[in-house]
Coordinates of C-alpha atoms in Angstrom, one line a residue:
M21 CA -5.7 -18.3 -10.6
L22 CA -4.1 -22.0 -10.7
T23 CA -6.0 -24.9 -10.8
F24 CA -5.4 -28.7 -10.6
V25 CA -8.8 -29.2 -13.1
A26 CA -10.8 -27.0 -15.0
G27 CA -11.3 -22.9 -14.1
L28 CA -14.4 -22.6 -11.3
S29 CA -16.7 -19.2 -10.8
L30 CA -15.7 -17.0 -8.0
A31 CA -18.8 -15.6 -6.4
V32 CA -17.7 -12.6 -4.8
A33 CA -20.2 -10.2 -3.2
S34 CA -20.1 -6.2 -4.2
L35 CA -20.1 -4.0 -1.2
S36 CA -23.6 -2.1 -0.3
L37 CA -23.6 1.6 -0.2
E38 CA -24.2 1.4 3.4
D39 CA -20.8 -0.7 3.4
A40 CA -18.9 1.4 1.1
A41 CA -19.8 4.6 3.2
G42 CA -18.7 3.2 6.7
A43 CA -15.9 4.7 8.6
P44 CA -14.7 4.6 12.2
L45 CA -14.4 8.8 11.5
P46 CA -15.3 11.4 9.7
R47 CA -13.7 11.9 6.3
I48 CA -11.3 14.6 5.6
V49 CA -12.1 17.6 2.9
P50 CA -9.2 19.0 1.0
G51 CA -9.6 22.8 1.6
A52 CA -11.8 22.1 4.4
P53 CA -11.6 22.8 8.2
L54 CA -10.8 19.0 9.9
S55 CA -14.4 19.8 11.5
A56 CA -17.1 21.8 12.8
D57 CA -16.1 22.5 15.8
T58 CA -12.1 23.4 14.4
P59 CA -12.0 25.7 11.7
W60 CA -8.6 27.1 12.5
A61 CA -7.1 23.7 11.0
V62 CA -7.5 22.9 7.6
A63 CA -6.7 20.2 5.3
P64 CA -4.8 21.5 2.6
A65 CA -6.2 21.6 -1.3
D66 CA -3.4 20.5 -2.5
G67 CA -4.3 18.2 -5.4
P68 CA -5.9 14.9 -5.7
R69 CA -5.8 12.1 -2.9
S70 CA -5.7 9.3 -5.0
Y71 CA -4.7 7.8 -8.2
L72 CA -8.2 7.2 -9.3
E73 CA -8.9 10.3 -8.4
S74 CA -6.1 12.1 -10.6
L75 CA -7.5 10.2 -13.3
F76 CA -11.4 10.0 -13.5
G77 CA -11.9 13.1 -10.9
E78 CA -13.0 13.1 -6.8
G79 CA -16.5 11.9 -8.6
Y80 CA -15.2 8.3 -8.5
D81 CA -16.1 5.7 -5.9
P82 CA -14.4 2.0 -6.6
T83 CA -16.3 0.8 -3.8
L84 CA -19.2 1.6 -5.8
V85 CA -18.4 -0.8 -8.4
A86 CA -19.3 -4.0 -8.3
P87 CA -16.3 -6.3 -9.2
L88 CA -16.1 -8.5 -12.6
R89 CA -15.6 -11.9 -12.4
D90 CA -13.5 -13.9 -14.7
G91 CA -13.0 -17.5 -13.7
N92 CA -11.0 -16.9 -10.3
L93 CA -10.0 -13.6 -11.2
V94 CA -11.6 -10.6 -9.6
Y95 CA -11.5 -7.4 -11.4
D96 CA -12.6 -4.6 -8.9
G97 CA -13.4 -0.5 -9.0
E98 CA -9.6 -0.1 -8.9
S99 CA -8.1 -3.0 -11.3
L100 CA -8.3 -0.1 -14.5
A101 CA -9.8 -3.1 -16.6
R102 CA -11.5 -2.4 -19.9
S103 CA -14.9 -3.6 -19.1
V104 CA -15.0 -1.7 -15.9
L105 CA -14.0 1.6 -17.3
E106 CA -16.5 1.0 -20.4
Q107 CA -19.4 0.2 -17.8
Q108 CA -18.6 3.5 -16.1
G109 CA -17.9 5.1 -19.4
L110 CA -14.3 6.4 -18.1
P111 CA -11.4 6.4 -20.8
L112 CA -8.5 3.9 -21.0
P113 CA -5.7 5.8 -18.8
A114 CA -2.4 6.9 -19.7
L115 CA 0.4 4.8 -18.7
D116 CA 2.3 7.6 -17.7
H117 CA 3.9 6.7 -14.2
E118 CA 7.9 5.2 -14.1
P119 CA 9.0 1.8 -13.4
T120 CA 8.7 1.7 -9.3
A121 CA 9.9 -0.6 -6.8
G122 CA 7.6 -2.8 -5.3
I123 CA 6.8 -5.1 -2.2
L124 CA 5.4 -8.0 -1.7
Y125 CA 4.9 -9.4 1.9
L126 CA 4.2 -12.9 2.5
A127 CA 1.4 -13.6 5.3
M128 CA 2.3 -17.0 6.3
D129 CA 1.7 -16.5 10.3
G130 CA -2.2 -16.8 9.8
V131 CA -3.8 -14.0 9.3
T132 CA -7.8 -12.9 9.1
L133 CA -9.2 -11.4 6.2
R134 CA -12.0 -9.2 5.6
P135 CA -14.4 -8.6 2.7
Q136 CA -14.6 -4.3 3.4
C137 CA -12.2 -1.8 4.4
N138 CA -13.8 0.2 6.8
G139 CA -11.0 2.8 6.8
F140 CA -11.3 6.5 5.9
H141 CA -11.0 6.5 2.1
P142 CA -13.0 4.2 -0.1
Q143 CA -11.1 1.5 -1.4
S144 CA -12.0 -2.2 -2.7
A145 CA -8.6 -4.1 -0.7
N146 CA -6.0 -3.3 1.1
A147 CA -2.9 -5.4 2.5
A148 CA -2.4 -2.9 5.4
L149 CA -6.0 -3.3 6.2
N150 CA -6.5 -7.0 5.8
C151 CA -9.3 -6.6 3.7
S152 CA -10.0 -8.0 -0.1
P153 CA -13.2 -8.5 -2.0
L154 CA -11.8 -11.8 -2.4
V155 CA -13.7 -13.1 0.7
S156 CA -17.2 -12.6 1.2
K157 CA -17.2 -12.8 5.1
E158 CA -14.5 -12.7 7.7
T159 CA -12.1 -15.6 6.9
V160 CA -9.3 -17.2 9.0
F161 CA -6.4 -18.5 7.1
P162 CA -4.3 -20.5 8.9
K163 CA -0.7 -20.7 8.7
P164 CA 0.4 -23.5 6.1
P165 CA 1.9 -26.7 7.6
G166 CA 5.6 -27.1 7.8
G167 CA 6.2 -24.1 10.0
E168 CA 9.2 -21.9 9.6
N169 CA 10.9 -24.5 7.1
T170 CA 7.9 -23.9 5.0
K171 CA 8.5 -20.3 4.9
A172 CA 11.8 -20.3 4.2
V173 CA 11.5 -22.7 1.1
V174 CA 8.8 -20.6 -0.4
L175 CA 10.3 -17.6 0.7
Q176 CA 13.7 -18.9 -1.2
E177 CA 11.7 -20.0 -4.6
L178 CA 9.7 -16.7 -4.8
Q179 CA 13.0 -14.6 -4.3
N180 CA 13.8 -16.8 -7.5
Y181 CA 11.0 -16.4 -9.6
Y182 CA 11.2 -12.4 -9.3
A183 CA 15.2 -12.4 -9.1
A184 CA 15.1 -10.2 -12.5
Y185 CA 12.7 -7.3 -10.8
N186 CA 13.1 -4.6 -8.6
L187 CA 10.9 -6.2 -6.0
V188 CA 11.6 -6.6 -1.8
I189 CA 10.0 -9.9 -0.8
T190 CA 9.8 -10.0 2.6
T191 CA 7.9 -12.1 5.6
N192 CA 7.7 -9.3 8.1
R193 CA 5.0 -7.1 7.8
P194 CA 6.0 -3.5 7.0
P195 CA 4.4 -0.4 8.3
D196 CA 0.9 0.3 7.3
Y197 CA 1.5 3.5 5.3
L198 CA 4.2 2.1 3.1
P199 CA 2.4 0.6 0.4
Y200 CA 2.5 -3.2 -0.3
T201 CA 1.3 -6.1 -1.9
M202 CA 0.1 -9.2 0.6
A203 CA 0.1 -12.5 -0.2
V204 CA -1.7 -14.6 2.1
I205 CA -0.5 -18.3 1.8
G206 CA -2.5 -20.8 3.9
G207 CA -5.7 -23.2 4.2
S208 CA -7.5 -24.6 1.1
S209 CA -9.7 -23.6 -1.2
Q210 CA -13.0 -23.9 1.5
N211 CA -11.5 -21.2 3.6
A212 CA -12.5 -18.7 0.4
G213 CA -15.5 -20.6 -0.1
Q214 CA -14.0 -22.4 -3.2
S215 CA -14.3 -25.9 -4.6
N216 CA -11.9 -28.2 -5.0
G217 CA -8.7 -27.9 -7.4
V218 CA -8.6 -24.3 -6.7
C219 CA -5.1 -23.3 -5.9
G220 CA -5.1 -19.6 -5.7
I221 CA -7.1 -16.6 -6.2
A222 CA -6.3 -12.9 -6.8
N223 CA -7.3 -9.4 -7.7
V224 CA -6.0 -7.7 -11.1
A225 CA -4.9 -4.2 -11.7
C226 CA -3.9 -3.6 -14.8
D227 CA -0.3 -2.3 -15.0
G228 CA 0.6 -3.0 -11.0
A229 CA -1.4 0.5 -10.8
K230 CA -2.4 -0.3 -7.0
R231 CA 0.4 -1.5 -4.8
N232 CA -1.7 -2.6 -1.9
H233 CA -3.9 -5.8 -3.1
V234 CA -4.3 -9.4 -1.8
S235 CA -4.1 -12.3 -2.8
L236 CA -4.6 -15.8 -1.9
S237 CA -2.7 -19.0 -2.3
F238 CA -4.1 -23.0 -0.9
P239 CA -1.3 -24.9 0.3
D240 CA -3.8 -27.4 1.8
S241 CA -5.5 -27.7 -1.6
C242 CA -2.5 -28.0 -4.1
V243 CA 0.5 -29.6 -2.3
G244 CA 3.8 -29.0 -3.4
V245 CA 3.6 -26.5 -5.6
T246 CA 3.1 -23.4 -3.1
A247 CA 5.5 -20.8 -4.6
E248 CA 4.2 -21.7 -8.0
V249 CA 0.7 -20.5 -7.0
A250 CA 1.7 -17.5 -5.0
A251 CA 3.9 -16.3 -8.1
Q252 CA 1.2 -16.6 -10.4
E253 CA -1.2 -15.1 -7.8
T254 CA 0.7 -12.3 -6.8
A255 CA 1.7 -11.9 -10.6
H256 CA -2.2 -11.1 -11.5
N257 CA -2.1 -8.1 -8.8
W258 CA 0.2 -6.5 -10.9
G259 CA -1.7 -6.9 -14.1
L260 CA -0.7 -9.9 -15.5
E261 CA -3.3 -12.2 -16.8
H262 CA -3.6 -15.9 -18.2
T263 CA -1.3 -17.2 -21.1
D264 CA -1.2 -20.2 -22.7
V265 CA 2.1 -21.3 -22.7
Q266 CA 3.1 -24.1 -20.1
Q267 CA 6.5 -22.9 -19.3
D268 CA 5.2 -19.7 -18.8
L269 CA 4.3 -19.4 -14.9
M270 CA 0.9 -17.3 -16.0
Y271 CA -0.2 -20.7 -17.4
P272 CA -3.4 -21.5 -16.0
F273 CA -3.1 -25.0 -14.6
V274 CA -0.1 -26.3 -12.5
M275 CA 2.8 -27.5 -14.7
G276 CA 6.0 -26.9 -12.9
A277 CA 6.5 -23.6 -14.7
N278 CA 9.3 -21.7 -13.3
S279 CA 10.0 -18.5 -15.0
F280 CA 8.2 -15.5 -16.3
R281 CA 8.7 -16.1 -20.4
D282 CA 10.2 -13.1 -21.9
E283 CA 8.2 -13.4 -25.5
C284 CA 4.9 -12.7 -26.5
M285 CA 2.1 -15.5 -26.1
D286 CA -1.3 -15.5 -26.7
I287 CA -3.6 -14.7 -23.7
S288 CA -5.4 -18.1 -22.4
H289 CA -9.2 -17.8 -21.4
A290 CA -9.5 -21.5 -20.4
T291 CA -10.3 -20.4 -16.9
G292 CA -12.3 -17.3 -18.0
N293 CA -15.0 -15.8 -20.3
G294 CA -13.2 -15.2 -22.8
V295 CA -12.8 -11.2 -22.2
T296 CA -8.7 -10.1 -21.8
Q297 CA -8.9 -6.8 -19.4
C298 CA -5.2 -5.2 -19.3
T299 CA -5.0 -5.2 -23.4
Y300 CA -4.2 -1.6 -23.3
V301 CA -1.1 -2.7 -21.6
H302 CA -0.4 -5.7 -23.4
E303 CA -0.5 -4.1 -26.5
L304 CA 3.0 -1.6 -25.5
Y305 CA 5.1 -4.9 -24.9
C306 CA 3.7 -7.1 -27.8
P307 CA 2.4 -4.6 -30.3
E308 CA 1.3 -7.0 -33.2
G309 CA -0.8 -9.3 -30.4
Q310 CA -3.2 -5.8 -30.3
G311 CA -3.8 -6.5 -26.7
E312 CA -4.2 -10.4 -27.2
Q313 CA -0.7 -11.4 -26.1
Q314 CA 1.5 -10.8 -23.4
N315 CA 5.0 -10.6 -22.3
S316 CA 5.2 -11.8 -18.9
H317 CA 8.4 -10.7 -17.8
G318 CA 8.4 -7.5 -20.1
E319 CA 4.9 -6.2 -18.4
L320 CA 7.1 -7.2 -15.1
L321 CA 10.0 -4.9 -15.9
G322 CA 7.9 -2.3 -16.8
V323 CA 6.1 -2.4 -13.3
F324 CA 9.3 -2.5 -11.1
G325 CA 12.2 -2.1 -13.2
P326 CA 15.1 -4.1 -13.2
R327 CA 16.1 -5.5 -9.9
A328 CA 18.6 -2.7 -8.7
A329 CA 20.4 -2.4 -4.7
D330 CA 18.9 0.4 -2.8
T331 CA 21.3 1.7 0.5
V332 CA 20.4 5.2 0.1
A333 CA 18.4 6.6 2.6
P334 CA 15.7 9.1 1.8
E335 CA 16.0 12.8 3.2
I336 CA 13.7 15.4 5.0
L337 CA 15.7 18.5 3.4
S338 CA 13.7 20.9 5.5
V339 CA 10.5 21.2 7.8
S340 CA 8.4 24.4 7.5
P341 CA 8.1 26.2 10.3
A342 CA 11.2 25.4 11.8
D343 CA 11.4 23.9 14.7
G344 CA 11.3 26.2 17.9
T345 CA 9.6 29.1 15.8
V346 CA 7.3 31.6 18.1
F347 CA 4.1 32.6 16.5
T348 CA 1.7 35.2 18.2
V349 CA -2.0 34.5 17.9
G350 CA -3.6 35.7 14.5
E351 CA -0.6 34.4 12.6
S352 CA -1.3 31.5 10.4
F353 CA 1.3 28.6 9.0
L354 CA 1.4 25.8 6.8
V355 CA 3.4 22.4 8.1
T356 CA 4.9 21.1 5.2
A357 CA 8.2 19.7 4.4
D358 CA 10.5 18.8 1.6
V359 CA 11.9 15.6 1.1
T360 CA 14.4 13.9 -1.5
D361 CA 15.1 10.5 -2.4
D362 CA 17.0 8.2 -5.3
N363 CA 14.2 6.3 -6.0
N364 CA 10.4 7.0 -6.8
M365 CA 8.8 4.8 -4.3
L366 CA 8.4 6.3 -1.2
G367 CA 6.1 6.1 2.0
V368 CA 5.2 9.4 4.2
K369 CA 3.3 9.5 7.5
W370 CA 2.7 13.0 9.2
S371 CA 1.2 12.6 12.7
W372 CA 0.0 15.3 14.6
L373 CA 1.2 14.7 18.2
E374 CA 0.9 17.7 20.8
G375 CA -2.0 20.1 20.1
L376 CA -4.6 18.5 18.7
P377 CA -7.9 19.9 18.6
P378 CA -10.6 18.6 21.1
D379 CA -12.1 16.1 18.1
F380 CA -9.3 14.6 17.7
A381 CA -7.4 14.2 20.9
D382 CA -8.3 10.5 22.1
T383 CA -7.5 9.1 18.3
G384 CA -4.8 11.2 16.7
Y385 CA -4.5 12.7 13.7
S386 CA -2.4 11.9 10.2
R387 CA -1.3 12.3 7.0
C388 CA -0.1 9.3 5.3
T389 CA 0.5 7.2 1.8
N390 CA -1.1 3.8 1.5
D391 CA -4.8 4.9 2.6
V392 CA -4.5 4.5 6.3
C393 CA -4.6 7.6 7.7
N394 CA -6.9 10.4 8.1
D395 CA -5.9 12.5 5.5
K396 CA -3.7 10.5 2.3
Y397 CA -1.6 11.4 -0.8
A398 CA -2.0 9.9 -3.7
A399 CA -0.1 7.3 -5.2
W400 CA 2.3 7.9 -8.1
R401 CA 2.7 11.5 -6.7
P402 CA 6.2 12.9 -7.7
I403 CA 8.9 13.0 -4.6
D404 CA 10.3 16.1 -4.8
D405 CA 6.6 18.2 -5.1
P406 CA 5.8 19.5 -1.0
W407 CA 4.6 17.1 1.6
D408 CA 2.0 19.9 3.0
F409 CA 0.1 18.3 6.3
I410 CA -2.2 20.8 7.8
Q411 CA -2.9 24.9 7.7
L412 CA -3.5 26.4 10.9
T413 CA -5.1 29.6 10.3
K414 CA -4.8 31.7 13.5
P415 CA -4.8 29.1 16.2
P416 CA -4.9 29.1 19.6
A417 CA -2.4 30.1 21.8
G418 CA -0.2 26.5 22.6
T419 CA 2.9 24.4 21.9
Y420 CA 2.4 22.2 18.5
T421 CA 4.2 19.0 17.9
F422 CA 4.6 17.4 14.7
K423 CA 6.4 14.1 13.1
I424 CA 7.4 13.4 9.9
E425 CA 8.3 9.9 8.9
V426 CA 9.6 8.8 5.1
M427 CA 10.6 4.9 4.4
D428 CA 11.7 3.9 0.7
A429 CA 10.7 0.2 -0.8
Y430 CA 14.3 -1.0 1.2
G431 CA 13.6 0.4 4.5
N432 CA 15.8 3.1 4.6
A433 CA 14.1 5.9 6.3
D434 CA 14.5 9.4 7.9
S435 CA 12.4 11.2 10.2
E436 CA 12.0 14.5 12.3
T437 CA 9.7 15.5 15.1
F438 CA 9.8 19.3 15.7
S439 CA 7.4 22.3 18.0
V440 CA 6.2 25.4 17.3
T441 CA 4.7 27.5 19.8
V442 CA 1.5 30.0 19.3
Q443 CA 1.9 32.7 22.4
P444 CA -1.0 35.2 23.2
A445 CA -0.8 38.6 22.3
E446 CA 0.5 41.0 24.5
G447 CA -1.5 41.6 27.6
S448 CA -4.1 39.0 26.8
T449 CA -4.1 35.7 28.1
T450 CA -3.8 32.1 27.1
G451 CA -6.6 30.3 25.1
D452 CA -8.9 27.5 26.6
P453 CA -7.3 24.2 26.8
G454 CA -10.7 22.7 25.7
T455 CA -10.9 24.6 22.5
S456 CA -7.4 24.6 21.5
G457 CA -5.6 21.6 22.8
G458 CA -2.4 22.9 22.9
E459 CA -2.5 23.1 26.9
E460 CA -2.5 19.2 27.2
T461 CA -0.3 16.7 26.4
T462 CA -0.4 12.9 26.7
G463 CA 2.7 10.5 27.9
G464 CA 3.9 7.4 26.5
E465 CA 5.5 6.5 23.1
E466 CA 3.8 7.4 20.3
T467 CA 2.0 4.1 18.5
T468 CA 0.2 3.8 15.4
D469 CA -2.9 1.8 15.9
G470 CA -5.4 1.7 13.1
P471 CA -6.1 4.6 10.4
A472 CA -4.6 7.1 12.9
P473 CA -1.7 7.3 16.0
T474 CA -2.6 8.0 19.3
T475 CA -0.8 11.7 21.0
S476 CA 2.9 11.0 22.0
D477 CA 4.6 13.2 25.0
G478 CA 5.1 15.7 22.9
T479 CA 9.1 16.4 23.0
S480 CA 10.3 17.9 20.4
D481 CA 14.2 17.3 19.6
G482 CA 14.3 18.1 15.8
D483 CA 16.6 15.3 15.6
E484 CA 16.7 13.0 12.5
T485 CA 16.2 9.4 13.7
G486 CA 16.9 6.1 11.7
A487 CA 14.8 3.5 10.0
S488 CA 10.9 2.8 11.3
D489 CA 10.7 -0.5 11.8
P490 CA 7.8 -2.6 10.4
S491 CA 5.8 -5.0 12.4
G492 CA 5.9 -8.6 13.3
G493 CA 6.6 -11.8 11.1
S494 CA 9.9 -13.9 11.1
G495 CA 13.2 -12.5 9.6
V496 CA 14.0 -12.3 5.9
T497 CA 17.0 -14.3 5.2
G498 CA 18.8 -13.9 1.7
A499 CA 22.1 -13.9 -0.4
T500 CA 23.0 -11.0 1.7
G501 CA 22.7 -12.7 5.1
A502 CA 21.3 -9.5 7.2
S503 CA 18.6 -9.5 8.9
G504 CA 15.1 -8.0 8.2
L505 CA 13.5 -5.1 9.9
T506 CA 10.7 -6.0 12.8
G507 CA 8.9 -4.1 15.3
G508 CA 5.2 -4.6 16.7
D509 CA 3.4 -7.7 17.3
G510 CA 2.8 -8.7 13.8
G511 CA -0.9 -9.5 14.6
D512 CA -3.5 -9.9 11.6
D513 CA -5.0 -6.2 12.1
G514 CA -3.1 -5.2 9.8
C515 CA -2.5 -1.9 11.0
D516 CA -1.4 -2.2 14.3
C517 CA 2.4 -0.9 13.5
R518 CA 4.8 0.5 16.1
T519 CA 7.0 3.3 14.8
D520 CA 10.6 3.6 17.0
D521 CA 13.3 5.4 16.4
G522 CA 16.1 3.2 15.7
P523 CA 19.2 2.8 13.3
R524 CA 19.1 2.5 9.7
A525 CA 17.9 -0.8 8.3
S526 CA 16.9 -2.3 4.8
W527 CA 14.3 -4.8 3.7
L528 CA 15.9 -7.9 3.4
L529 CA 15.7 -9.9 -0.3
L530 CA 17.8 -11.7 -2.9
L531 CA 20.1 -9.2 -4.6
A532 CA 20.9 -9.8 -7.8
G533 CA 23.1 -8.1 -10.4
L534 CA 22.4 -4.5 -11.6
L535 CA 21.0 -4.1 -14.8
P536 CA 20.6 -0.9 -17.1
L537 CA 16.9 0.8 -16.3
R538 CA 14.6 0.3 -18.8
R539 CA 11.9 2.8 -18.9
R540 CA 8.3 1.6 -20.5
S541 CA 7.0 3.1 -23.4
R542 CA 4.5 6.2 -22.5
R543 CA 0.9 6.5 -23.8
A544 CA -0.4 10.1 -25.4

């Protein structure tokens, strides 16, 4: 939070059990059939479905944890904040993931936020779904004044602030399956139910362990300092707390700071309750401070790593079964793929295009990263692990078509569509189309609208395709002079992203000189 005056308390309503449990479709259970009517389609039991589950087990539901409020900072059930973990009887996590490239989307075209993520999976906030506990009701944030000129100026200033880090900054909304942080920039503090003098508010996620948070910056309340405010609020999303050095962008009051300082600075509680929440992270970078000092620059390097250009596309090495494989009724197979990339940040999405079970014929079925599909993959999952999609155990006769898409933080992408056929046993007839879904196909282009895609025309060319385009927003301009990825309508629904085949392209950001890779220290 940045203020022109003393910090003001933030009231954030916690979700009720009923709200937290609400979802448009049944949740997927690993190792179990997708539905009672489809025993032959089983979700793979291939490990934890979330980073929190890998840390604490599948019984931990972050939406049932009341957010901790510290001035205008919010530590929710996904924050890994010390007090939240202690309240839940959970241990401090080991910091065992390497620096990972990030994406920051600047939402400056107007956006509507909701306090609840009514998706498939328990979560407190998700930029792709336009949900965050920073608002207590559905709230509209308008465009900031100044139009495209303001957008360009704020983008350039934020690129300057974050130039040292491997962070892609864009005004184009990325595809929903690619984890990204969203900075909502527009309106005043009153839009979020805050008092005068509050310039911005944010969730905090210690060590940047959550990469799809939301922050709010209010240019109508704090004129002329929009980028400075947005820099601090987004840094809160990645685990930085306030410091007492005026020249640091994490100083809690607007003082014209222009950098994340590379020094150990005392944590400031001028606008809070006096308790530091990410102590176990801070002490890695400032051991003598024992968790009460912060090196803002060092921690951001630990989260993202140094700026490094990425022009190498991820590659789908193989899919299984291979395109054109023919099975006989009574046989079973696992739909899976092997993927590789030279970086460790990757978005992956599987879509079932043809032969869907009846329960999913209208809505589609998908599995992806970023918690926006029917089934999901855990954050920080090793890229070289197999990317299993669905286990088909003795499926009915018919044609089954699947698509896998992969994309890195810079928009480099690959995809593959393939089909297999299940033939009836010799001398028998085909299965009932109403049971298998394999006899029916629907026309039209494949789209992703909400958490699950619609069915496609079911074609199978097996070809590799180029980058999937993120939806909407204006193009990003930077030092390279290239244009940003575009696609979809960019509406404020947050998950209305159209995926089209096209040439490879890259996210736009201000490129800086390459620096040697710096690894973080690890906890036992």
